[in-house]
Coordinates of N, CA and C in Angstrom, one line a residue:
Q1 N -11.9 32.5 39.4 CA -12.7 33.1 38.4 C -11.8 33.8 37.4
P2 N -11.8 33.4 36.2 CA -10.9 33.9 35.2 C -11.3 35.3 34.7
M3 N -12.5 35.8 34.9 CA -12.9 37.0 34.4 C -14.0 37.7 35.3
V4 N -14.1 39.0 35.2 CA -15.1 39.7 36.0 C -16.4 39.9 35.2
D5 N -16.3 40.2 33.9 CA -17.5 40.2 33.0 C -17.1 40.1 31.6
G6 N -18.1 39.7 30.8 CA -17.9 39.6 29.3 C -18.0 38.1 28.9
V7 N -17.5 37.8 27.7 CA -17.5 36.5 27.1 C -16.1 36.0 27.0
A8 N -15.9 34.8 27.4 CA -14.5 34.2 27.3 C -14.7 32.7 27.1
R9 N -13.6 32.1 26.7 CA -13.5 30.6 26.6 C -12.7 30.1 27.8
V10 N -13.3 29.1 28.4 CA -12.6 28.4 29.5 C -12.5 27.0 29.1
G11 N -11.4 26.5 28.7 CA -11.3 25.2 28.1 C -12.1 25.1 26.9
D12 N -13.0 24.1 26.8 CA -13.9 23.9 25.7 C -15.3 24.6 25.8
T13 N -15.4 25.4 26.9 CA -16.7 26.0 27.2 C -16.7 27.5 27.0
T14 N -17.7 28.1 26.4 CA -17.9 29.5 26.4 C -18.6 30.0 27.6
V15 N -18.0 31.0 28.3 CA -18.6 31.5 29.5 C -19.0 32.9 29.4
V16 N -20.3 33.2 29.8 CA -20.8 34.6 29.8 C -21.0 35.0 31.2
T17 N -20.3 36.0 31.7 CA -20.3 36.5 33.0 C -20.9 37.9 33.1
S18 N -21.8 38.2 33.9 CA -22.4 39.5 34.1 C -22.1 40.1 35.4
R19 N -22.1 41.4 35.5 CA -21.9 42.0 36.8 C -23.3 42.0 37.6
G20 N -24.3 41.7 37.0 CA -25.6 41.5 37.6 C -26.5 42.7 37.6
A21 N -27.7 42.6 38.0 CA -28.7 43.6 38.0 C -28.6 44.6 39.2
G22 N -28.0 44.1 40.3 CA -27.9 44.9 41.4 C -29.1 45.2 42.2
A23 N -30.1 44.3 42.1 CA -31.4 44.6 42.8 C -31.5 43.9 44.1
W24 N -30.5 43.3 44.6 CA -30.6 42.6 45.9 C -29.5 43.1 46.9
G25 N -29.8 43.2 48.1 CA -28.8 43.6 49.1 C -28.5 45.0 49.1
P26 N -27.5 45.4 49.9 CA -27.2 46.8 50.0 C -26.5 47.3 48.7
A27 N -26.7 48.6 48.4 CA -26.1 49.2 47.2 C -24.6 49.5 47.5
I28 N -23.7 48.6 47.0 CA -22.3 48.7 47.2 C -21.6 48.7 45.9
R29 N -22.3 48.9 44.8 CA -21.6 48.9 43.5 C -20.9 50.2 43.3
V30 N -19.7 50.1 42.9 CA -18.9 51.3 42.7 C -18.4 51.3 41.3
L31 N -18.8 52.3 40.5 CA -18.4 52.4 39.1 C -18.7 51.1 38.3
A32 N -19.8 50.4 38.7 CA -20.2 49.2 37.9 C -21.7 49.3 37.8
P33 N -22.2 49.9 36.7 CA -23.6 50.0 36.5 C -24.3 48.6 36.3
P34 N -25.5 48.5 36.7 CA -26.2 47.2 36.6 C -26.4 46.8 35.2
E35 N -26.4 45.5 34.9 CA -26.6 45.1 33.5 C -27.3 43.7 33.5
V36 N -28.1 43.5 32.5 CA -28.7 42.2 32.3 C -28.4 41.8 30.8
P37 N -27.5 40.8 30.6 CA -27.1 40.5 29.3 C -28.3 39.7 28.5
V38 N -28.3 39.9 27.3 CA -29.3 39.2 26.4 C -28.4 38.3 25.5
V39 N -28.7 37.0 25.6 CA -27.9 36.0 24.9 C -28.8 35.3 23.9
T40 N -28.4 35.4 22.6 CA -29.1 34.8 21.5 C -28.4 33.5 21.1
L41 N -29.0 32.3 21.2 CA -28.4 31.1 20.9 C -28.8 30.7 19.4
R42 N -27.8 30.4 18.6 CA -28.0 30.0 17.2 C -27.4 28.6 17.0
R43 N -28.1 27.8 16.2 CA -27.5 26.5 15.9 C -26.5 26.7 14.8
S44 N -25.4 26.1 14.9 CA -24.3 26.3 13.9 C -24.2 25.0 13.0

């Protein structure tokens, strides 16, 4: 996995990675607040 979170290019593909909402399983998130990214797709 080339990245933990954010937007990056992997080859010819744009990858958006989120740390997640944190609503499942035990609460083991340390210094990583939950997030839900909003992605707007536009035709170029």
